[in-house]
Coordinates of C-alpha atoms in Angstrom, one line a residue:
X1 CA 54.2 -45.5 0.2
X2 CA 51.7 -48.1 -1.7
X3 CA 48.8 -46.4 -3.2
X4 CA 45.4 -46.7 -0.7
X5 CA 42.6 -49.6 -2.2
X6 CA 39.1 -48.4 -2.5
X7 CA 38.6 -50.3 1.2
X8 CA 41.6 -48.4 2.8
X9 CA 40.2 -45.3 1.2
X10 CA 36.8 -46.1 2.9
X11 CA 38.1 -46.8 6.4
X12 CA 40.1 -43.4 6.2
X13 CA 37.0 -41.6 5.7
X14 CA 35.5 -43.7 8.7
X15 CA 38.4 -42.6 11.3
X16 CA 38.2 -39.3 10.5
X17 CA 34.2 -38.5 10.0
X18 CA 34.0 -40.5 13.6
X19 CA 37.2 -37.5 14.8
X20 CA 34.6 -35.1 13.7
X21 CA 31.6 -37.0 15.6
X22 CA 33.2 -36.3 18.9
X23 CA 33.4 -32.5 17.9
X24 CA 29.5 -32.2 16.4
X25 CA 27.9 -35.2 18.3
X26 CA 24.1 -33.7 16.8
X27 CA 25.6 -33.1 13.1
X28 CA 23.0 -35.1 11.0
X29 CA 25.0 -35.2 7.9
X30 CA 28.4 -36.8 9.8
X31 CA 26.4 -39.6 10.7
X32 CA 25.2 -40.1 7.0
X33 CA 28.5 -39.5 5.5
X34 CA 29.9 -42.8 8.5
X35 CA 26.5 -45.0 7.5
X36 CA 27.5 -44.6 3.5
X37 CA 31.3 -45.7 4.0
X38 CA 30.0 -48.4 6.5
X39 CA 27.4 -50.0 4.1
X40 CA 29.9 -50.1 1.3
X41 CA 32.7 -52.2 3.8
X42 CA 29.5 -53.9 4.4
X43 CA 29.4 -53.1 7.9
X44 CA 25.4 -53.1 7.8
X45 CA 24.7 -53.4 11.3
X46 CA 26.7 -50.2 12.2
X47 CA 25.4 -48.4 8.9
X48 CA 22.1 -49.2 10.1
X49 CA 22.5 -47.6 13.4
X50 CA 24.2 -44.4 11.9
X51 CA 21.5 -43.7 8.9
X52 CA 19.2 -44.0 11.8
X53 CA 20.4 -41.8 13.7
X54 CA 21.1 -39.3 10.7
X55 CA 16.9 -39.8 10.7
X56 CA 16.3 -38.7 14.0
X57 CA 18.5 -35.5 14.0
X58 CA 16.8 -34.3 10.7
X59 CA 18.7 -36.1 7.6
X60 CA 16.4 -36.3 4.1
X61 CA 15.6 -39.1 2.2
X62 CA 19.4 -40.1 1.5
X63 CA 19.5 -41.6 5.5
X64 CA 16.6 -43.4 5.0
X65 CA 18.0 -44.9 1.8
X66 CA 20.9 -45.9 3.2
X67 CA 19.0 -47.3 6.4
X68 CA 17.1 -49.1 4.3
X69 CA 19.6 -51.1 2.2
X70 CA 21.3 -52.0 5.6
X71 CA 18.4 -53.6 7.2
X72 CA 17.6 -55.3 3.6
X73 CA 21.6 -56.7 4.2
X74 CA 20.7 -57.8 7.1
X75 CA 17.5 -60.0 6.1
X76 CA 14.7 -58.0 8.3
X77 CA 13.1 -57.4 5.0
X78 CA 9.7 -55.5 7.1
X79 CA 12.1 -52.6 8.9
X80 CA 13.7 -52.3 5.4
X81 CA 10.5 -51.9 3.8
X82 CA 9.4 -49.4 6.0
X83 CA 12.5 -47.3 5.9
X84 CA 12.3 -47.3 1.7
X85 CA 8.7 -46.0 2.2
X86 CA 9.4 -43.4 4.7
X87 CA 12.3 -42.0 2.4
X88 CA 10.3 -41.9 -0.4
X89 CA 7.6 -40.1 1.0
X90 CA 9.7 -37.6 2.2
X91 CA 11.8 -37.0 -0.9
X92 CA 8.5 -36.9 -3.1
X93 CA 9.2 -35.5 -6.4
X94 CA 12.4 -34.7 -5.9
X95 CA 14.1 -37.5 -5.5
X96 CA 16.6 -37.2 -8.4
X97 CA 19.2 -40.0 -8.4
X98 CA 17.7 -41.1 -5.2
X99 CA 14.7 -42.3 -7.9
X100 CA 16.1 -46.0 -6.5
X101 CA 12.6 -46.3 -3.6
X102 CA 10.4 -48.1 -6.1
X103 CA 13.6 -50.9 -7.1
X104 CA 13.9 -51.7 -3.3
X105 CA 10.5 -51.3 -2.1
X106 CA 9.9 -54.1 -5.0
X107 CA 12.7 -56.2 -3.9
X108 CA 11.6 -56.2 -0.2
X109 CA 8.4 -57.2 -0.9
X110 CA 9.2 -59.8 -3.6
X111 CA 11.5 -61.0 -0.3
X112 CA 8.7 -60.4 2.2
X113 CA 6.3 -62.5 -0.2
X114 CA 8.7 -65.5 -1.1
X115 CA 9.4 -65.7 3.3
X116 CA 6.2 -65.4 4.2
X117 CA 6.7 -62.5 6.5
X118 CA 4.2 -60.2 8.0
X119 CA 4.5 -56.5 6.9
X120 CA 3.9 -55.4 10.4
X121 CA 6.6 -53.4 12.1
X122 CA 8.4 -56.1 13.9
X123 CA 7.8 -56.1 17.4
X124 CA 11.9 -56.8 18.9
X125 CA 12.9 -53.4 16.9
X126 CA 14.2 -50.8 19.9
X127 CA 12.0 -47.6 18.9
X128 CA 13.2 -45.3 21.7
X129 CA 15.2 -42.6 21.8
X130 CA 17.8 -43.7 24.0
X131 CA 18.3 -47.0 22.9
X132 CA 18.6 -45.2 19.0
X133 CA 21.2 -43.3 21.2
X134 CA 22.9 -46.2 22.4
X135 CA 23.4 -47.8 19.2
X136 CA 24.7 -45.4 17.3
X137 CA 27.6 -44.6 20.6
X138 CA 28.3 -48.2 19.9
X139 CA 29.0 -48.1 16.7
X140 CA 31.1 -44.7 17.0
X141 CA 32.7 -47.2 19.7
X142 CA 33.3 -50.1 17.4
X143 CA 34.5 -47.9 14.9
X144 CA 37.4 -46.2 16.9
X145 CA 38.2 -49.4 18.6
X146 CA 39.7 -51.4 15.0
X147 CA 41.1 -49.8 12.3
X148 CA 40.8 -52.9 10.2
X149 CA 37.6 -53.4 8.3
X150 CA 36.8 -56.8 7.0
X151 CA 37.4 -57.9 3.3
X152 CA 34.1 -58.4 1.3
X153 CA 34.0 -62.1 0.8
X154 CA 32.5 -61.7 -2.5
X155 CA 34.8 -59.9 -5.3
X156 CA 33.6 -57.5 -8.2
X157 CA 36.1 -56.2 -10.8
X158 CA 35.8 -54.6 -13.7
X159 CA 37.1 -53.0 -16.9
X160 CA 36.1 -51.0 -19.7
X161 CA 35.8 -50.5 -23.6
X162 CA 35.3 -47.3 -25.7
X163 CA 31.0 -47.8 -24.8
X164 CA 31.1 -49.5 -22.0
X165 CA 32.2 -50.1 -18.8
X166 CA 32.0 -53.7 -17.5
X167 CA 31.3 -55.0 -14.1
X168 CA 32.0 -58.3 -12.7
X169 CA 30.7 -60.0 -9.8
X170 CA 32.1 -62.9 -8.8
X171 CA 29.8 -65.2 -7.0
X172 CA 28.6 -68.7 -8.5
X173 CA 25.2 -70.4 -9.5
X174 CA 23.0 -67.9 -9.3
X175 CA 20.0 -67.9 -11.1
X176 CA 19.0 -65.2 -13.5
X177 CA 15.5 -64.5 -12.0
X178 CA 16.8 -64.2 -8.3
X179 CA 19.4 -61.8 -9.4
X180 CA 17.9 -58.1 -9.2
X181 CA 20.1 -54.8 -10.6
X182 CA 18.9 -51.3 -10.9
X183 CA 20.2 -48.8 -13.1
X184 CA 20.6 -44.7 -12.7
X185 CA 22.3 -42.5 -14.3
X186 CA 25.2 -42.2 -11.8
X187 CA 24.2 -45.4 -9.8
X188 CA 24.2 -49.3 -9.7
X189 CA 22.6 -51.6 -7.2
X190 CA 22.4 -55.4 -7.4
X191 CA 20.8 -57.4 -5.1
X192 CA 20.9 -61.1 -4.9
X193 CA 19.8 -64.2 -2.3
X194 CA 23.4 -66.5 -1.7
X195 CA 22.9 -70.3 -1.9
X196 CA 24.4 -69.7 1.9
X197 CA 20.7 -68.2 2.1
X198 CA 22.5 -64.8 3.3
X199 CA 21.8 -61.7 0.8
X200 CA 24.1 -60.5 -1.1
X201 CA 24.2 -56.2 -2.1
X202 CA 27.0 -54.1 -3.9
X203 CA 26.0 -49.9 -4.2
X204 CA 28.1 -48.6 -6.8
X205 CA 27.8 -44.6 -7.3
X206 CA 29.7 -44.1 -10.6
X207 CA 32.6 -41.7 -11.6
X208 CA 30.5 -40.9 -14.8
X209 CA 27.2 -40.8 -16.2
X210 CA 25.9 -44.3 -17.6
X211 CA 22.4 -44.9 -19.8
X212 CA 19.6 -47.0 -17.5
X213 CA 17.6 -48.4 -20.8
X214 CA 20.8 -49.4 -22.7
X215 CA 22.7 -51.0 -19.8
X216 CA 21.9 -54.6 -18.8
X217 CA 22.9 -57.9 -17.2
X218 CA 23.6 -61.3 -17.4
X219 CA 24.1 -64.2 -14.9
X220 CA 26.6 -67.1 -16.0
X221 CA 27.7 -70.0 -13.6
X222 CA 30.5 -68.3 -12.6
X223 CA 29.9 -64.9 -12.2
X224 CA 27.2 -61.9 -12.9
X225 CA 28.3 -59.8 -15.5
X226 CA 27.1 -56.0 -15.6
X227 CA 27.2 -54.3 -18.8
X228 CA 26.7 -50.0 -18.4
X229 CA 26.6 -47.6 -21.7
X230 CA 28.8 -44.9 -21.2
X231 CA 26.9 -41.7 -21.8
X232 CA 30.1 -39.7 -22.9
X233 CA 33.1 -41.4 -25.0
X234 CA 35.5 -40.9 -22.4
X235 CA 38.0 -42.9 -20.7
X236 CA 36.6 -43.8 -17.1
X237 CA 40.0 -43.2 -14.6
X238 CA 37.8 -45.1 -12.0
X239 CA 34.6 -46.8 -11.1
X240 CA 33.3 -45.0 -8.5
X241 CA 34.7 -41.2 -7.2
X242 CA 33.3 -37.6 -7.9
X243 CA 34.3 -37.7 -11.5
X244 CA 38.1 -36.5 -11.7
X245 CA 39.1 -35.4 -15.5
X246 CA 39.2 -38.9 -17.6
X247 CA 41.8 -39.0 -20.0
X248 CA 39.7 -38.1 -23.5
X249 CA 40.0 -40.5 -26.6
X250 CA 40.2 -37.2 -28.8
X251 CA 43.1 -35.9 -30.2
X252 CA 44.3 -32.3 -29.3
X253 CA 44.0 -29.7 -32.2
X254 CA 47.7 -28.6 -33.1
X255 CA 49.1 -32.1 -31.6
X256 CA 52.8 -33.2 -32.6
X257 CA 52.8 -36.3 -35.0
X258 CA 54.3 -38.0 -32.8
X259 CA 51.8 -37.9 -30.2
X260 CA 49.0 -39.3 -33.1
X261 CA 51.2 -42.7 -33.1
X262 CA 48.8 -45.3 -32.9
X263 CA 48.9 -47.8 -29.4
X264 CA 48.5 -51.1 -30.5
X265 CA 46.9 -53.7 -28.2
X266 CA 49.0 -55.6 -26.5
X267 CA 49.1 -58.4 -23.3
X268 CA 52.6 -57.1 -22.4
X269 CA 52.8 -55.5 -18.8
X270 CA 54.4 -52.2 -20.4
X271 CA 54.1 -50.1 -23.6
X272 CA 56.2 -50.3 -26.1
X273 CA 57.3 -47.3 -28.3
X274 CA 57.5 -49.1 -31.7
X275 CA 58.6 -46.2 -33.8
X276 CA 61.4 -45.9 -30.8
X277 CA 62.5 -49.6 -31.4
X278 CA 62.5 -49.7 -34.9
X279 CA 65.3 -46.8 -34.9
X280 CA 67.7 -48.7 -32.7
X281 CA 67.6 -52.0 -34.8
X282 CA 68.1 -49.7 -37.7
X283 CA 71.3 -48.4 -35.8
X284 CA 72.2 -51.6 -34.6
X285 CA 72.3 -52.8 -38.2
X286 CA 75.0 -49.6 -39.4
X287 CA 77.1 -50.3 -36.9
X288 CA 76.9 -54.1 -37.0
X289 CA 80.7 -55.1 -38.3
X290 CA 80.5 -57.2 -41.3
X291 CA 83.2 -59.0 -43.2
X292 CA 84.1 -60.8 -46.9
X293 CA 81.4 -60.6 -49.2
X294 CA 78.6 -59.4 -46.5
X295 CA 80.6 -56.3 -45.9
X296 CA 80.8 -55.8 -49.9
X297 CA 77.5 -56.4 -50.6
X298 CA 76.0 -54.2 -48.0
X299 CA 78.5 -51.4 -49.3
X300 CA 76.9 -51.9 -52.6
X301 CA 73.1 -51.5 -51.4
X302 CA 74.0 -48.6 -49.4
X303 CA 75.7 -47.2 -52.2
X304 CA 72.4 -48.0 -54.6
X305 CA 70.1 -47.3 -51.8
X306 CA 71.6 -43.7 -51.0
X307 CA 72.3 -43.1 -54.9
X308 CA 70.5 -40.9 -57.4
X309 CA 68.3 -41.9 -60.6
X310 CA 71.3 -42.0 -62.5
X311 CA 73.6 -44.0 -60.4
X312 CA 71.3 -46.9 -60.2
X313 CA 70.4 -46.9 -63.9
X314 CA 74.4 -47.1 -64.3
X315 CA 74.3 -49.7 -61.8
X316 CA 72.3 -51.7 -63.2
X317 CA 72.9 -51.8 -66.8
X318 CA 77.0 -52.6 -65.7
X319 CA 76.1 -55.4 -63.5
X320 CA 73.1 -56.9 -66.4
X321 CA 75.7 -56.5 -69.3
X322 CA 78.8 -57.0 -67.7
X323 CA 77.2 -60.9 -66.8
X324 CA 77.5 -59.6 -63.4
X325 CA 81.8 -59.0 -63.4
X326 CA 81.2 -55.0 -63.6
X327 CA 79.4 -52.6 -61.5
X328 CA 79.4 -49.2 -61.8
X329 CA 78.1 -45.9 -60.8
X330 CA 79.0 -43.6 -63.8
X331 CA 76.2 -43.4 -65.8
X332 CA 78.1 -41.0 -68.8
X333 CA 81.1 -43.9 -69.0
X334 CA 78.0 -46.8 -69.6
X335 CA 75.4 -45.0 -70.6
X336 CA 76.0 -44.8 -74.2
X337 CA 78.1 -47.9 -75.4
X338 CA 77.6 -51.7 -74.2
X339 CA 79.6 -53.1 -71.0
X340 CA 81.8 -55.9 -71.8
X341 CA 82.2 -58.7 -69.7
X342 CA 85.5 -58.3 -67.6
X343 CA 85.8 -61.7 -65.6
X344 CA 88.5 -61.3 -62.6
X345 CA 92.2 -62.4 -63.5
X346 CA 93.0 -65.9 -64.0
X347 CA 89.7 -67.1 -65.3
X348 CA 87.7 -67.5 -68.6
X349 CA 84.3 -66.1 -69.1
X350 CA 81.8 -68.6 -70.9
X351 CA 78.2 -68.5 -72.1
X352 CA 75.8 -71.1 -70.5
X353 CA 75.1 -73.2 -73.6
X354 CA 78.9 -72.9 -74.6

């Protein structure tokens, strides 16, 4: 069995938080936990009916945050606005990493501005109780009726160095100014208007702790690029999660040698063991079958390779005297007289100028 994508992982937790629904039908926190997963499939009409019914059976601030970024999704601009303000007020001063109010209350009414709208509550929004009610059954209906979740039509990837981790967004010719990102330490929002003149939002809560002032952006033609300090020098194992043990960069006190070998960067789609390699060409070579002169000669620099001081001082002062007709590896036999030239049977040993 394939391992599950982030989306798979995100419908999973759908099925079964709407399993457990049926079972607590007044459980506040359920429907927060189905409006989270929701608004990250970017389902934001259901998540919007969830975190609001998370408000009316008691949830804190989180609901109205989520609630909040839905209806922003969704272009009413006012409810979203309103949600943001209710949230904050309730969390007061204790909002820790929900400190992300005062970024989307500024984005709705930088959108609210630009559109012209009217900051009153807008009159078509259903209020009542019952028809809360009857939202939120249909989207606990909608829900069980498809497992299949649609596919984000706009792609993020992203990768990582030793001090940062890297976020990519892929969507084309946006404008720096119109593109809005808020930093936490544990989350990421960006917010954007789509030349399709839709909106475009991606939440990101991080595996690991980031630093707001040194993390920034950039847009480019072809993408937005999001650039987050890493706050420990760890190895992130994912983006987003609860922070599973990284691999660490640091090497183990007591570690084998062997596990200190250096990993070279590389484009290949596998490791290679170099130290592993290098030992099998070596063997290759001994037991490579030479023949004539080859075979000889490699005799010859094994034998000098594998000899002591002694035999290669011998070797050498045979082979230079001898004019290169004598080598050999007794140093008491050469080592006190000259080596005379012994040229093979049959021929005639001559000087150069001779």
């Amino acid at each position: 069995m394939g391992m599950l994508t982030t989306e798979d992982q995100y419908v999973e937790a759908i099925e079964r938080i709407t399993s457990e629904i049926k079972e607590k039908p007044d459980n506040p926190e359920l429907f927060l936990l189905r409006s989270q997963n929701l608004l990250k499939l970017e389902k934001f009409k259901e998540a919007s009916s969830d975190a609001n019914r998370a408000v009316e059976l008691g949830a804190g601030a989180e609901a109205h945050l989520v609630q909040g970024k839905a209806l922003f999704n969704l272009g009413r601009f006012v409810e979203a606005l309103d949600a943001f303000t209710k949230g904050k007020a309730k969390g007061g001063a204790n909002l820790g990493k929900l400190d992300q109010f005062g970024q989307w209350t500024s984005w709705c009414e930088d959108r609210i501005k630009k559109l012209g709208l009217s900051e009153a509550k807008d009159p078509t929004n259903k209020t009542s109780m019952e028809e809360k009610k009857e939202e939120a059954s249909a989207a606990t209906a909608a829900v069980s009726a498809s497992n299949q979740m649609p596919v984000p039509k706009i792609k993020h990837d992203w990768y990582q160095t030793e001090a940062f981790v890297i976020v990519t967004v892929l969507v084309k010719n946006l404008k720096q100014e119109d593109v809005k990102v808020d930093f936490t330490e544990k989350t990421v929002s960006v917010s954007a208007p789509l030349p399709s003149g839709s909106e475009y939002s991606l939440e990101l809560d991080l595996c690991h702790p980031i630093n707001p002032a040194q993390s920034s952006f950039r847009v480019v033609p072809s993408k937005i690029e999001i650039k987050m300090k890493k706050v420990d020098g760890i190895r992130w194992s994912a983006l987003e999660g609860d922070g599973a043990p990284p691999s660490v960069k640091a090497s183990i006190p007591g570690a084998s040698e062997a596990a200190k070998v250096p990993s070279y960067p590389t484009s290949a789609p596998k490791k290679h063991d170099w130290d592993k390699l290098e030992a099998e060409v070596k063997k290759e070579e001994e037991e490579e079958k030479l023949e004539g002169d080859a075979a000889l000669n490699k005799l010859f620099q094994k034998i000098y390779g594998q000899g002591s001081e002694e035999t290669r001082r011998a070797m050498n002062k045979s082979f230079m005297e001898s004019g290169g007709t004598v080598l050999s590896t007794n140093w008491k036999e050469v080592g006190g007289q000259k080596v005379e030239v012994k040229p093979p049977d049959g021929m005639e040993f001559k000087k150069w100028n001779q």
